[in-house]
Amino acid sequence: MAGVGMALPARAVSNEELAARVDTSDEWIVQRTGIRQRYVAGEGETTVSLGTAAARAAMAQAGWTAADVDLIVVATSTPDHTFPSSATEIQAALGVTRGVAFDLQAVCSGFVFALSTAEKFLVSGANARALVIGAETFSRILDWTDRTTCVLFGDGAGAMAIEARREGGAKPRGVLTAHLRSDGRHRDKLYVDGGPSTTGTVGHLKMAGREVFKHAVGMVTDVVVDAFAATGESADTLDWFVPHQANERIIDASAEKLGIAAGKVVKTVALHGNTSAASIPLALATAVADGRIKRGDLVMVEAMGGGFTWGSALIRW
Ligand code: UT7
């Protein structure tokens, strides 16, 4: 783990501001989700611009220049263009001219899928230094008249710089284990009703929130238990639990079911809303910047999202 970085749009939108546009209230949003505000991209702010800014911050923390990077994996469901990938656009913006860059799409689980993928490239010896980026502008696929979805999501990006290095010692650092799952039978509970090959439009996000909620806690706790079983670690040995930030009630219920103490849970959902693939790296960057996550700490990340997709990764920081 060489560095992390984050980027948010300039404008924060409060619950009160949304209550002036749709039939909702600050009280309902806070009680049901824990969200108090979200950032919304303005003109000129895009998935690629936010992802590039987050990547630059992670590279600065790692002490890397563009010449050091040979792998870029971007998790996003809201690319700037249908093609080329946001990853190659970010690659060009960073001035990286070697290696490979590609997008990966697993909606809210995207960052866990991207981290696990990049780690396998590094372990195989194919690449040496990777940027793993979660970047989203969900504000651009929301139906701003649908109160059941528009209050939940926000924009932003987070990036992690990871490096292949053989480490000795009893507690080697890096991704210790990752567990990824998907089940396409749940498609209709969370999807976008457009796309290049169907409507020829971008479409809008549709979610059966209560249905997603019902599955979320069980799915994420399963893959966290798998990660504990694979490594012999446990809720007691864990230093930080950094879940996908969709809903504070899902986060609290998952932590409670897993026996993870409340003080170990990193929560940024109040400030950022649900930023899909960006939510975990935004939370990681926040907790590194404020001094909570330190070198050597044991950190569990997990997410669940459209598809359904879900997964966990256990990291020695
Ligand atoms: O990141 C990918 C994974 N996504 C998630 O994890 C999201 C999972 N789902 C959730 O977080 C929650 O289900 C929601 C926050 C989306 C909804 O909370 P809920 O407690 O499941 O509420 P509900 O959908 O059961 O709705 C309760 C009531 C309904 O009214 P009735 O039918 O009881 O009269 C809704 O129409 O709240 C109403 N409602 C609202 N009221 C005020 C729905 N949205 C709003 C709103 N403001 N924005």
Coordinates of C-alpha atoms and ligand atoms in Angstrom, one line a residue:
M1 CA 0.0 0.0 0.0
A2 CA 2.0 3.0 -1.3
G3 CA -0.6 5.8 -1.2
V4 CA -4.2 6.8 -1.3
G5 CA -5.9 10.0 -2.6
M6 CA -9.3 11.4 -3.1
A7 CA -11.2 14.1 -5.0
L8 CA -14.7 15.5 -4.6
P9 CA -16.6 18.0 -6.8
A10 CA -16.6 21.6 -5.6
R11 CA -20.3 21.7 -4.7
A12 CA -21.9 19.9 -1.7
V13 CA -25.7 19.6 -1.8
S14 CA -27.5 19.4 1.5
N15 CA -30.6 17.4 2.3
E16 CA -32.6 20.6 2.7
E17 CA -31.6 21.6 -0.8
L18 CA -33.1 18.3 -2.1
A19 CA -36.2 18.8 0.0
A20 CA -36.9 21.9 -2.0
R21 CA -36.8 19.9 -5.2
V22 CA -38.6 16.6 -4.3
D23 CA -41.0 15.5 -1.6
T24 CA -38.5 14.5 1.1
S25 CA -37.0 15.9 4.3
D26 CA -33.7 16.1 6.1
E27 CA -35.2 14.0 8.9
W28 CA -36.3 11.1 6.5
I29 CA -32.9 11.0 4.7
V30 CA -30.9 11.1 8.0
Q31 CA -33.1 8.5 9.8
R32 CA -33.2 6.0 6.9
T33 CA -29.7 6.4 5.5
G34 CA -27.4 8.6 7.7
I35 CA -26.7 10.8 4.7
R36 CA -26.4 14.6 5.5
Q37 CA -25.0 15.8 2.2
R38 CA -23.5 14.6 -1.0
Y39 CA -21.2 16.2 -3.7
V40 CA -22.6 16.8 -7.1
A41 CA -20.3 17.4 -10.2
G42 CA -20.6 20.7 -11.9
E43 CA -19.7 21.8 -15.4
G44 CA -16.3 20.4 -16.4
E45 CA -16.2 18.0 -13.5
T46 CA -16.4 14.4 -14.7
T47 CA -15.5 10.8 -13.8
V48 CA -12.2 11.2 -15.6
S49 CA -11.3 14.6 -14.1
L50 CA -12.2 13.4 -10.5
G51 CA -10.4 10.1 -11.1
T52 CA -7.3 11.9 -12.4
A53 CA -7.2 14.2 -9.4
A54 CA -7.6 11.3 -6.9
A55 CA -4.8 9.4 -8.8
R56 CA -2.5 12.4 -8.6
A57 CA -3.0 12.6 -4.8
A58 CA -2.3 8.9 -4.4
M59 CA 0.8 9.2 -6.6
A60 CA 2.0 12.2 -4.5
Q61 CA 1.6 10.2 -1.3
A62 CA 3.5 7.3 -2.8
G63 CA 6.2 9.5 -4.2
W64 CA 5.6 8.2 -7.7
T65 CA 6.0 10.0 -11.1
A66 CA 4.0 9.0 -14.2
A67 CA 7.0 6.9 -15.3
D68 CA 6.5 4.6 -12.2
V69 CA 3.0 3.5 -13.1
D70 CA 2.4 0.5 -15.4
L71 CA -1.1 -0.5 -14.5
I72 CA -4.3 1.5 -14.1
V73 CA -7.6 -0.2 -13.2
V74 CA -10.6 2.1 -13.0
A75 CA -13.8 0.9 -11.4
T76 CA -16.8 3.0 -12.7
S77 CA -20.3 2.6 -14.0
T78 CA -20.4 6.2 -15.1
P79 CA -17.5 6.6 -17.7
D80 CA -17.1 9.9 -19.5
H81 CA -17.7 8.1 -22.8
T82 CA -19.0 4.7 -23.9
F83 CA -15.5 4.3 -25.2
P84 CA -12.5 4.8 -24.8
S85 CA -12.3 3.6 -21.3
S86 CA -12.0 6.2 -18.5
A87 CA -8.8 4.4 -17.5
T88 CA -7.0 5.2 -20.8
E89 CA -8.3 8.8 -20.6
I90 CA -6.9 9.1 -17.0
Q91 CA -3.7 7.4 -18.2
A92 CA -3.3 10.2 -20.8
A93 CA -4.2 12.9 -18.4
L94 CA -1.5 11.6 -15.9
G95 CA 1.1 11.4 -18.7
V96 CA 1.5 7.6 -18.2
T97 CA 2.7 6.1 -21.5
R98 CA 3.6 2.5 -20.6
G99 CA 1.8 -0.6 -19.3
V100 CA -1.9 -1.1 -19.5
A101 CA -5.1 0.8 -18.4
F102 CA -8.6 -0.6 -18.4
D103 CA -12.0 -0.1 -16.8
L104 CA -13.9 -2.6 -14.8
Q105 CA -17.6 -2.5 -14.0
A106 CA -19.1 -4.1 -10.9
V107 CA -21.2 -1.0 -9.8
C108 CA -20.8 -0.4 -6.1
S109 CA -18.5 -3.5 -5.7
G110 CA -16.3 -2.1 -8.4
F111 CA -13.4 -1.0 -6.2
V112 CA -13.1 -4.3 -4.4
F113 CA -13.2 -6.1 -7.8
A114 CA -10.6 -3.7 -9.2
L115 CA -8.3 -4.0 -6.2
S116 CA -8.4 -7.8 -6.3
T117 CA -7.8 -7.7 -10.1
A118 CA -4.8 -5.3 -9.9
E119 CA -3.3 -7.3 -7.0
K120 CA -3.4 -10.5 -9.1
F121 CA -1.5 -8.7 -12.0
L122 CA 1.1 -7.6 -9.4
V123 CA 1.5 -11.0 -7.8
S124 CA 1.8 -12.7 -11.2
G125 CA 4.8 -10.4 -12.0
A126 CA 3.1 -8.9 -15.1
N127 CA 3.1 -5.4 -13.6
A128 CA 4.9 -3.6 -10.8
R129 CA 3.0 -0.4 -9.8
A130 CA -0.7 0.0 -10.1
L131 CA -3.2 2.8 -9.6
V132 CA -6.6 1.4 -8.5
I133 CA -9.2 4.0 -8.9
G134 CA -13.0 4.2 -8.1
A135 CA -14.5 7.2 -9.8
E136 CA -18.2 8.0 -10.3
T137 CA -20.6 10.8 -11.3
F138 CA -23.9 9.0 -10.4
S139 CA -25.6 12.4 -10.4
R140 CA -25.6 12.1 -14.2
I141 CA -27.6 8.9 -14.2
L142 CA -30.1 9.8 -11.5
D143 CA -33.7 10.7 -12.2
W144 CA -33.8 14.0 -10.2
T145 CA -37.6 13.7 -9.8
D146 CA -37.4 10.2 -8.1
R147 CA -37.1 10.8 -4.4
T148 CA -36.5 7.1 -3.8
T149 CA -33.1 7.3 -5.5
C150 CA -31.9 10.9 -6.0
V151 CA -31.3 11.5 -2.3
L152 CA -29.0 8.6 -2.0
F153 CA -26.1 9.0 -4.4
G154 CA -23.2 11.4 -4.8
D155 CA -20.1 12.0 -7.0
G156 CA -16.4 11.6 -6.2
A157 CA -13.3 9.5 -6.7
G158 CA -10.7 7.7 -4.7
A159 CA -7.4 6.1 -5.7
M160 CA -4.9 3.7 -4.2
A161 CA -1.3 3.2 -5.3
I162 CA -0.1 -0.3 -4.8
E163 CA 3.3 -1.8 -5.5
A164 CA 4.6 -5.3 -5.9
R165 CA 7.2 -5.9 -3.2
R166 CA 8.4 -9.1 -1.6
E167 CA 8.2 -8.6 2.2
G168 CA 9.5 -10.9 4.8
G169 CA 8.4 -11.0 8.4
A170 CA 5.5 -12.5 10.2
K171 CA 3.0 -9.9 9.0
P172 CA 3.6 -9.1 5.3
R173 CA 1.7 -6.1 4.0
G174 CA -0.7 -6.0 1.1
V175 CA -3.9 -7.7 0.0
L176 CA -4.0 -10.8 2.1
T177 CA -7.2 -12.3 0.5
A178 CA -10.1 -11.3 -1.6
H179 CA -13.5 -12.9 -2.1
L180 CA -15.7 -11.8 -5.1
R181 CA -19.2 -13.0 -5.9
S182 CA -22.0 -12.2 -8.3
D183 CA -25.5 -13.4 -9.0
G184 CA -27.2 -12.0 -12.1
R185 CA -30.7 -13.3 -11.0
H186 CA -31.0 -10.1 -8.9
R187 CA -30.6 -7.8 -11.9
D188 CA -34.0 -6.1 -11.7
K189 CA -33.5 -4.9 -8.1
L190 CA -30.8 -2.4 -9.1
Y191 CA -30.1 -1.4 -12.7
V192 CA -30.0 1.5 -15.2
D193 CA -32.8 1.5 -17.8
G194 CA -30.7 2.5 -20.8
G195 CA -27.4 1.7 -22.6
P196 CA -25.7 1.8 -25.9
S197 CA -27.0 -1.5 -27.2
T198 CA -30.6 -1.2 -26.0
T199 CA -32.0 2.3 -25.9
G200 CA -29.0 4.2 -27.3
T201 CA -29.2 6.5 -24.3
V202 CA -27.5 6.6 -20.9
G203 CA -30.6 5.8 -18.9
H204 CA -31.5 6.4 -15.3
L205 CA -30.8 4.4 -12.1
K206 CA -33.7 2.3 -10.9
M207 CA -33.6 0.6 -7.5
A208 CA -36.0 -1.5 -5.4
G209 CA -34.3 -0.2 -2.2
R210 CA -36.0 -2.3 0.3
E211 CA -35.2 -5.5 -1.7
V212 CA -31.6 -4.5 -2.0
F213 CA -31.4 -3.7 1.7
K214 CA -32.8 -7.2 2.5
H215 CA -29.9 -8.9 0.7
A216 CA -27.1 -6.5 1.6
V217 CA -26.3 -7.4 5.2
G218 CA -26.2 -11.2 4.5
M219 CA -24.2 -11.0 1.4
V220 CA -21.5 -8.7 2.8
T221 CA -21.2 -10.5 6.1
D222 CA -20.7 -13.8 4.1
V223 CA -17.7 -12.6 2.2
V224 CA -16.2 -11.0 5.3
V225 CA -16.5 -14.3 7.1
D226 CA -14.9 -16.0 4.1
A227 CA -11.9 -13.5 4.4
F228 CA -11.5 -14.2 8.1
A229 CA -11.7 -18.0 7.5
A230 CA -9.1 -17.8 4.7
T231 CA -6.6 -15.9 6.9
G232 CA -7.3 -16.9 10.4
E233 CA -7.9 -13.2 11.3
S234 CA -11.1 -12.2 13.1
A235 CA -13.2 -9.2 14.2
D236 CA -10.9 -9.0 17.2
T237 CA -7.6 -8.8 15.3
L238 CA -9.1 -6.4 12.8
D239 CA -8.1 -2.7 13.2
W240 CA -10.5 -1.1 10.7
F241 CA -13.7 -2.0 8.9
V242 CA -14.1 0.1 5.8
P243 CA -17.5 -0.9 4.2
H244 CA -19.1 0.4 1.1
Q245 CA -21.0 3.6 2.1
A246 CA -24.6 3.1 0.9
N247 CA -26.6 3.4 4.1
E248 CA -25.5 3.8 7.7
R249 CA -28.1 1.2 8.8
I250 CA -26.6 -1.5 6.5
I251 CA -23.1 -0.6 7.8
D252 CA -24.1 -0.8 11.5
A253 CA -26.1 -4.0 11.0
S254 CA -23.2 -5.7 9.2
A255 CA -20.7 -4.6 11.8
E256 CA -22.9 -5.8 14.6
K257 CA -23.6 -9.2 12.9
L258 CA -19.8 -9.6 12.5
G259 CA -19.0 -8.6 16.1
I260 CA -16.9 -5.7 14.9
A261 CA -16.6 -2.9 17.6
A262 CA -18.3 0.3 16.6
G263 CA -15.0 2.2 17.1
K264 CA -13.3 0.2 14.3
V265 CA -15.9 1.2 11.7
V266 CA -15.0 4.0 9.2
K267 CA -18.1 5.9 8.1
T268 CA -18.2 8.6 5.5
V269 CA -21.7 8.1 4.2
A270 CA -23.0 11.2 6.1
L271 CA -20.6 13.5 4.1
H272 CA -20.4 11.7 0.7
G273 CA -23.7 9.8 0.3
N274 CA -23.4 6.6 -1.8
T275 CA -20.6 7.2 -4.4
S276 CA -20.7 3.6 -5.7
A277 CA -17.2 2.4 -6.7
A278 CA -15.7 5.6 -5.2
S279 CA -17.0 5.1 -1.7
I280 CA -14.4 2.7 -0.3
P281 CA -11.3 4.6 -1.6
L282 CA -12.9 7.9 -0.4
A283 CA -13.3 6.3 3.1
L284 CA -9.8 4.9 3.0
A285 CA -8.3 8.2 2.0
T286 CA -10.3 10.0 4.7
A287 CA -9.1 7.5 7.4
V288 CA -5.5 7.6 6.3
A289 CA -5.5 11.4 6.2
D290 CA -6.9 11.8 9.7
G291 CA -4.4 9.3 11.1
R292 CA -6.8 6.4 11.9
I293 CA -5.4 3.9 9.3
K294 CA -1.6 3.4 9.8
R295 CA 1.1 1.2 8.3
G296 CA 0.7 -2.4 9.5
D297 CA -3.0 -2.0 10.4
L298 CA -5.4 -4.8 9.4
V299 CA -8.2 -3.3 7.2
M300 CA -11.3 -5.1 5.9
V301 CA -13.1 -3.6 2.9
E302 CA -16.4 -4.9 1.5
A303 CA -19.1 -3.9 -0.8
M304 CA -22.3 -5.0 -2.5
G305 CA -24.1 -3.6 -5.5
G306 CA -25.9 -3.9 -8.8
G307 CA -25.8 -7.3 -10.5
F308 CA -25.8 -8.3 -7.7
T309 CA -22.1 -8.2 -7.2
W310 CA -20.4 -8.3 -3.8
G311 CA -17.0 -8.9 -2.3
S312 CA -14.4 -8.4 0.4
A313 CA -10.7 -7.8 0.6
L314 CA -8.5 -8.0 3.7
I315 CA -5.5 -5.7 3.6
R316 CA -2.5 -5.4 5.8
W317 CA -1.8 -1.7 5.3
Ligands
UT7_1 O1 -25.0 0.8 -3.2 C1 -25.7 -0.3 -3.7 C2 -26.6 -0.9 -2.7 N1 -27.7 0.0 -2.4 C3 -28.1 0.0 -1.2 O2 -27.5 -0.7 -0.3 C4 -29.4 0.6 -0.8 C5 -30.2 -0.3 0.0 N2 -31.5 0.3 0.4 C6 -31.6 1.3 1.3 O3 -30.7 1.9 1.7 C7 -33.0 1.6 1.8 O4 -33.9 0.6 1.4 C8 -33.5 3.0 1.3 C9 -32.8 4.1 2.0 C10 -33.4 3.1 -0.2 C11 -35.0 3.1 1.7 O5 -35.2 2.9 3.1 P1 -36.3 2.0 3.6 O6 -36.3 2.0 5.1 O7 -36.1 0.6 3.0 O8 -37.6 2.7 3.1 P2 -38.7 2.1 2.1 O9 -38.2 2.0 0.7 O10 -39.3 1.0 2.7 O11 -39.7 3.4 2.1 C12 -40.4 3.8 3.3 C13 -41.4 4.9 3.0 C14 -42.2 4.7 1.7 O12 -43.5 5.2 2.0 P3 -44.7 4.2 2.3 O13 -44.8 3.2 1.2 O14 -44.3 3.6 3.6 O15 -45.8 5.2 2.5 C15 -41.5 5.5 0.7 O16 -42.4 5.9 -0.4 O17 -40.6 6.1 2.7 C16 -41.0 6.6 1.4 N3 -39.8 7.3 0.8 C17 -39.5 8.5 1.1 N4 -40.0 9.5 1.9 C18 -39.3 10.6 2.0 C19 -39.0 6.7 -0.1 N5 -38.0 7.7 -0.4 C20 -38.3 8.8 0.3 C21 -37.7 10.0 0.5 N6 -38.2 10.9 1.3 N7 -36.6 10.4 -0.2

